[in-house]
CSV table of C-alpha atoms in Angstrom, one decimal:
chain,number,residue,atom,x,y,z
A,1,MET,CA,-8.5,-33.8,-23.9
A,2,PRO,CA,-7.4,-36.1,-27.1
A,3,GLU,CA,-5.6,-39.4,-25.8
A,4,LEU,CA,-3.0,-41.4,-27.9
A,5,PRO,CA,-6.0,-43.1,-30.2
A,6,ASP,CA,-7.5,-39.8,-31.3
A,7,LEU,CA,-4.1,-38.3,-31.6
A,8,GLN,CA,-3.4,-41.2,-34.4
A,9,ALA,CA,-6.7,-40.8,-36.2
A,10,PHE,CA,-5.5,-36.9,-36.1
A,11,SER,CA,-1.8,-38.3,-37.9
A,12,VAL,CA,-3.2,-40.1,-40.3
A,13,ASN,CA,-5.4,-37.7,-41.5
A,14,LEU,CA,-3.1,-34.9,-41.5
A,15,GLN,CA,-0.7,-37.4,-43.8
A,16,LYS,CA,-3.2,-37.5,-46.3
A,17,ARG,CA,-4.0,-33.5,-46.4
A,18,LEU,CA,-0.5,-32.2,-46.4
A,19,HIS,CA,1.9,-34.6,-47.5
A,20,LYS,CA,4.8,-32.5,-49.6
A,21,LYS,CA,3.3,-29.0,-48.8
A,22,LYS,CA,5.7,-26.8,-48.7
A,23,VAL,CA,5.6,-24.1,-46.4
A,24,LYS,CA,5.6,-20.5,-47.4
A,25,ASP,CA,5.3,-19.1,-44.1
A,26,VAL,CA,4.4,-19.0,-40.4
A,27,ASN,CA,2.6,-17.3,-37.6
A,28,LEU,CA,3.6,-17.7,-34.2
A,29,VAL,CA,0.6,-15.8,-32.6
A,30,LEU,CA,1.0,-16.7,-29.0
A,31,SER,CA,5.4,-17.0,-28.7
A,32,LYS,CA,5.3,-17.6,-24.9
A,33,LYS,CA,3.7,-21.9,-25.2
A,34,SER,CA,6.9,-22.0,-27.9
A,35,ASN,CA,10.6,-22.8,-27.1
A,36,ALA,CA,11.3,-21.1,-30.7
A,37,THR,CA,10.5,-17.8,-31.7
A,38,GLU,CA,8.6,-16.8,-34.8
A,39,ALA,CA,12.5,-16.0,-36.3
A,40,ALA,CA,13.2,-19.2,-35.5
A,41,LEU,CA,10.5,-21.2,-36.9
A,42,LYS,CA,10.1,-19.1,-39.8
A,43,LYS,CA,13.9,-19.9,-41.0
A,44,ALA,CA,13.7,-23.3,-40.2
A,45,LEU,CA,10.5,-24.7,-42.0
A,46,ASP,CA,11.0,-22.1,-44.6
A,47,LYS,CA,10.3,-24.1,-48.6
A,48,GLN,CA,10.6,-27.1,-46.7
A,49,PRO,CA,8.1,-30.3,-47.7
A,50,LEU,CA,5.9,-31.8,-45.0
A,51,THR,CA,7.1,-35.1,-45.3
A,52,GLU,CA,5.6,-37.0,-42.4
A,53,VAL,CA,3.2,-36.8,-39.7
A,54,PHE,CA,3.3,-39.0,-36.6
A,55,ARG,CA,2.2,-39.5,-33.0
A,56,ASP,CA,4.5,-39.3,-30.2
A,57,GLY,CA,2.7,-39.7,-27.1
A,58,LYS,CA,0.2,-37.4,-26.4
A,59,GLU,CA,1.7,-34.8,-28.9
A,60,LEU,CA,1.7,-34.5,-32.5
A,61,SER,CA,4.8,-34.3,-34.6
A,62,PHE,CA,5.3,-33.0,-37.9
A,63,ARG,CA,9.2,-33.9,-40.0
A,64,PHE,CA,9.4,-31.4,-42.6
A,65,GLY,CA,12.2,-31.9,-44.9
A,66,LYS,CA,14.5,-35.2,-43.8
A,67,ASP,CA,15.4,-33.6,-40.1
A,68,THR,CA,13.0,-30.5,-38.7
A,69,ILE,CA,10.6,-31.9,-36.3
A,70,LEU,CA,7.9,-29.4,-35.2
A,71,ARG,CA,5.6,-31.1,-32.3
A,72,LEU,CA,2.8,-29.8,-31.1
A,73,HIS,CA,1.2,-30.6,-27.7
A,74,MET,CA,-2.9,-30.1,-27.7
A,75,MET,CA,-3.2,-30.2,-23.7
A,76,LEU,CA,-6.8,-30.2,-22.8
A,77,ARG,CA,-8.2,-27.4,-25.2
A,78,GLY,CA,-6.2,-27.1,-28.3
A,79,LYS,CA,-7.8,-27.9,-31.6
A,80,LEU,CA,-6.0,-27.6,-35.3
A,81,TYR,CA,-8.1,-26.8,-38.4
A,82,VAL,CA,-6.7,-27.1,-41.9
A,83,VAL,CA,-8.6,-24.5,-43.7
A,84,ASP,CA,-8.3,-21.3,-47.2
A,85,LYS,CA,-5.9,-18.4,-46.5
A,86,ASP,CA,-8.7,-16.0,-45.6
A,87,GLU,CA,-9.9,-18.4,-42.8
A,88,GLU,CA,-9.2,-17.0,-39.0
A,89,PRO,CA,-10.3,-19.6,-36.7
A,90,LYS,CA,-10.9,-18.2,-33.2
A,91,TYR,CA,-7.8,-18.1,-30.5
A,92,THR,CA,-5.2,-18.9,-33.1
A,93,ILE,CA,-1.5,-19.9,-31.7
A,94,LEU,CA,0.1,-21.1,-34.2
A,95,GLU,CA,-0.3,-20.6,-38.2
A,96,VAL,CA,2.0,-22.6,-41.0
A,97,ILE,CA,1.2,-21.2,-44.5
A,98,PHE,CA,2.1,-23.6,-47.7
A,99,ASP,CA,2.4,-23.2,-51.2
A,100,ASP,CA,-0.7,-23.7,-51.6
A,101,ASP,CA,-2.3,-21.4,-49.3
A,102,THR,CA,-4.0,-24.2,-47.0
A,103,LYS,CA,-2.6,-23.1,-43.4
A,104,LEU,CA,-2.3,-26.0,-40.7
A,105,VAL,CA,-4.0,-23.8,-37.6
A,106,LEU,CA,-3.3,-24.3,-34.2
A,107,THR,CA,-6.1,-22.5,-31.5
A,108,ASP,CA,-6.7,-22.8,-27.7
A,109,PHE,CA,-8.8,-20.7,-26.2
A,110,GLN,CA,-6.7,-21.6,-23.0
A,111,LYS,CA,-3.4,-20.7,-24.8
A,112,ALA,CA,-2.0,-23.9,-23.1
A,113,ALA,CA,-1.1,-25.6,-26.2
A,114,THR,CA,2.3,-25.8,-26.8
A,115,ILE,CA,5.0,-26.0,-29.5
A,116,THR,CA,8.5,-27.4,-30.0
A,117,LEU,CA,10.9,-27.1,-32.6
A,118,ASN,CA,13.2,-30.0,-32.5
A,119,PRO,CA,12.4,-31.6,-29.4
A,120,GLU,CA,14.8,-33.6,-27.6
A,121,PRO,CA,14.8,-37.8,-28.0
A,122,SER,CA,12.5,-39.0,-24.9
A,123,GLU,CA,13.9,-42.1,-23.2
A,124,VAL,CA,10.3,-42.8,-22.2
A,125,PRO,CA,8.4,-45.8,-24.8
A,126,ASP,CA,5.4,-44.6,-26.4
A,127,ALA,CA,2.6,-47.2,-25.4
A,128,MET,CA,2.1,-48.8,-28.1
A,129,SER,CA,5.6,-49.4,-29.1
A,130,ASP,CA,7.2,-52.8,-28.9
A,131,GLU,CA,8.5,-52.1,-25.9
A,132,VAL,CA,6.1,-52.0,-23.5
A,133,ASP,CA,5.5,-55.5,-23.6
A,134,ALA,CA,4.5,-57.9,-19.8
A,135,ALA,CA,8.6,-57.1,-18.9
A,136,PHE,CA,8.1,-53.7,-19.3
A,137,LEU,CA,5.1,-53.7,-17.4
A,138,LYS,CA,6.5,-56.4,-14.8
A,139,ALA,CA,9.9,-53.8,-14.0
A,140,VAL,CA,7.8,-50.6,-13.6
A,141,LEU,CA,5.2,-52.1,-11.8
A,142,GLY,CA,7.2,-53.7,-9.5
A,143,LYS,CA,8.9,-50.5,-7.9
A,144,LYS,CA,5.5,-49.0,-7.2
A,145,LYS,CA,3.7,-48.8,-4.7
A,146,THR,CA,0.7,-46.6,-6.1
A,147,ASN,CA,-2.4,-47.8,-7.8
A,148,ILE,CA,-1.9,-48.8,-11.2
A,149,LYS,CA,-4.1,-46.4,-12.5
A,150,ASN,CA,-1.8,-43.0,-11.7
A,151,ILE,CA,0.7,-45.8,-13.3
A,152,LEU,CA,-0.4,-45.7,-16.4
A,153,LEU,CA,-1.0,-42.0,-16.3
A,154,ASP,CA,2.3,-41.0,-15.2
A,155,GLN,CA,4.2,-40.5,-18.6
A,156,HIS,CA,7.1,-40.9,-16.9
A,157,ASN,CA,6.2,-44.3,-17.2
A,158,LEU,CA,5.2,-44.7,-20.3
A,159,LYS,CA,2.9,-42.1,-22.9
A,160,GLY,CA,0.0,-41.7,-24.4
A,161,ILE,CA,-2.5,-43.2,-21.9
A,162,GLY,CA,-4.9,-40.9,-20.7
A,163,ASN,CA,-8.0,-40.6,-18.6
A,164,ALA,CA,-10.3,-42.2,-20.6
A,165,TYR,CA,-8.7,-45.4,-21.9
A,166,ALA,CA,-7.2,-46.4,-19.1
A,167,ASP,CA,-10.5,-47.1,-17.8
A,168,GLU,CA,-11.0,-48.7,-20.8
A,169,ILE,CA,-7.5,-50.5,-20.7
A,170,LEU,CA,-7.9,-51.7,-16.9
A,171,TRP,CA,-11.6,-53.4,-17.5
A,172,ASP,CA,-10.3,-54.9,-20.2
A,173,ALA,CA,-7.9,-56.8,-18.4
A,174,LYS,CA,-9.6,-56.8,-15.8
A,175,ILE,CA,-7.6,-55.3,-12.7
A,176,SER,CA,-9.4,-52.8,-10.9
A,177,PRO,CA,-7.9,-48.9,-11.0
A,178,PHE,CA,-7.6,-49.6,-7.0
A,179,SER,CA,-4.8,-52.2,-7.6
A,180,ILE,CA,-1.2,-51.6,-6.3
A,181,GLY,CA,1.1,-51.8,-8.5
A,182,ASN,CA,3.9,-54.3,-7.1
A,183,LYS,CA,0.9,-56.5,-5.9
A,184,ILE,CA,-0.1,-57.3,-9.3
A,185,PRO,CA,0.2,-60.8,-10.2
A,186,ASP,CA,2.2,-61.8,-13.3
A,187,ALA,CA,-1.2,-63.4,-15.2
A,188,ALA,CA,-2.7,-60.0,-14.9
A,189,ILE,CA,0.2,-58.1,-16.1
A,190,LYS,CA,0.1,-60.2,-19.2
A,191,ARG,CA,-3.4,-59.0,-19.6
A,192,LEU,CA,-2.6,-55.4,-18.9
A,193,ALA,CA,0.0,-56.0,-21.9
A,194,LYS,CA,-2.4,-57.2,-24.3
A,195,SER,CA,-5.0,-55.0,-23.8
A,196,ILE,CA,-3.0,-51.8,-24.0
A,197,LYS,CA,-2.0,-52.6,-27.6
A,198,SER,CA,-5.6,-54.2,-28.3
A,199,VAL,CA,-7.8,-51.4,-26.6
A,200,LEU,CA,-6.1,-48.4,-28.4
A,201,LYS,CA,-6.0,-50.0,-32.2
A,202,HIS,CA,-9.5,-50.7,-31.8
A,203,ALA,CA,-10.6,-47.3,-30.4
A,204,GLU,CA,-8.7,-45.9,-33.8
A,205,LYS,CA,-10.7,-48.3,-35.6
A,206,GLN,CA,-13.9,-46.5,-34.0
A,207,ILE,CA,-13.0,-43.3,-34.7
A,208,LEU,CA,-11.7,-42.9,-38.1
A,209,LYS,CA,-15.2,-45.4,-38.8
A,210,LYS,CA,-17.4,-42.4,-37.3
A,211,GLU,CA,-15.1,-39.8,-37.9
A,212,PRO,CA,-13.5,-40.4,-41.2
A,213,ASP,CA,-11.2,-37.2,-41.9
A,214,ILE,CA,-11.2,-36.1,-38.2
A,215,ILE,CA,-8.0,-33.5,-36.9
A,216,SER,CA,-9.6,-32.6,-34.3
A,217,GLY,CA,-11.9,-33.0,-31.0
A,218,GLU,CA,-13.0,-36.6,-29.6
A,219,VAL,CA,-15.0,-39.5,-29.9
A,220,ARG,CA,-15.8,-41.4,-26.8
A,221,ASP,CA,-19.4,-42.8,-27.2
A,222,PHE,CA,-18.4,-46.1,-28.5
A,223,LEU,CA,-16.1,-46.1,-24.9
A,224,ASP,CA,-17.8,-49.7,-23.0
A,225,ILE,CA,-16.5,-48.2,-19.4
A,226,HIS,CA,-15.8,-44.8,-19.5
A,227,ASN,CA,-19.2,-43.2,-20.9
A,228,SER,CA,-21.2,-41.2,-18.8
A,229,LYS,CA,-24.9,-43.1,-21.1
A,230,LYS,CA,-23.9,-46.6,-20.3
A,231,SER,CA,-24.9,-48.2,-17.1
A,232,HIS,CA,-23.8,-51.6,-17.5
A,233,SER,CA,-20.3,-53.4,-18.8
A,234,PRO,CA,-20.5,-55.7,-22.1
A,235,THR,CA,-20.5,-58.5,-19.9
A,236,GLY,CA,-23.1,-57.1,-17.7
A,237,GLY,CA,-21.3,-55.5,-14.5
A,238,LYS,CA,-22.9,-52.5,-13.4
A,239,ILE,CA,-20.5,-49.6,-13.9
A,240,ILE,CA,-19.4,-47.3,-10.9
A,241,SER,CA,-18.0,-43.9,-11.0
A,242,THR,CA,-15.7,-42.3,-8.6
A,243,THR,CA,-12.8,-39.9,-8.3
A,244,ILE,CA,-9.2,-41.1,-8.2
A,245,ASN,CA,-6.9,-37.8,-7.8
A,246,SER,CA,-9.6,-35.6,-9.2
A,247,ARG,CA,-9.8,-37.8,-12.3
A,248,VAL,CA,-13.7,-39.4,-12.9
A,249,THR,CA,-13.1,-42.7,-13.1
A,250,TYR,CA,-15.6,-45.9,-14.0
A,251,TYR,CA,-15.0,-49.4,-13.4
A,252,THR,CA,-16.9,-52.6,-12.2
A,253,GLU,CA,-16.7,-55.2,-10.1
A,254,GLU,CA,-15.7,-57.6,-12.5
A,255,GLN,CA,-12.6,-56.0,-12.4
A,256,GLU,CA,-9.9,-58.0,-9.6
A,257,LEU,CA,-8.5,-55.8,-6.7
A,258,PHE,CA,-4.7,-56.8,-5.9
A,259,GLU,CA,-3.6,-54.8,-2.9
């Protein structure tokens, strides 16, 4: 599944490729995962220019005109393509056709990707927002008796962090993924706040460096810990693989356990 840095890279490239293009037509191939009908999408987007592409948590948002938002969640296997009018990617769910006959196509062979027209605002902050600082994390963690990895993955706490980057962040902060939220001391919480921002920013830069035009898929080979091809961390710790709530988790004994 694409995670926050992947989606941030996608948004950068989609903005470059589609900015100011006007919508000519919309084809909703699979309606059950959309909150709006094809007719409603056509009406809302018709002749509207694409003014902004941005990421919010694990979703991509496309702003048309001043205030029409189309939000896409690619779930586990969804992909985006920008193609010529005659190209037909397999497993298409949605096509947005622009006035130059290029198409933005959302596909998903699992048929799980979702489409939301004008979504309701969320009160949960994005992991990269200024709101997610040490004070915010202390308030969240102080109420939690579960392990820190599950807390980071819970999109009701903060949005955007997925399995791979939770491992990278916790290693960087030197906190064991098994640590209990309300047992983590202030000094470690400050490291965690710093690591969230630095790890995710670094990852976006690495993704765009390795795949400058990326708009789908994942780039993971640069990861330090969540990487099946690596046996040791950059500082020499042996990487251990286990499962937490059915998710593969990578960590080292360099990370302190708080319980």
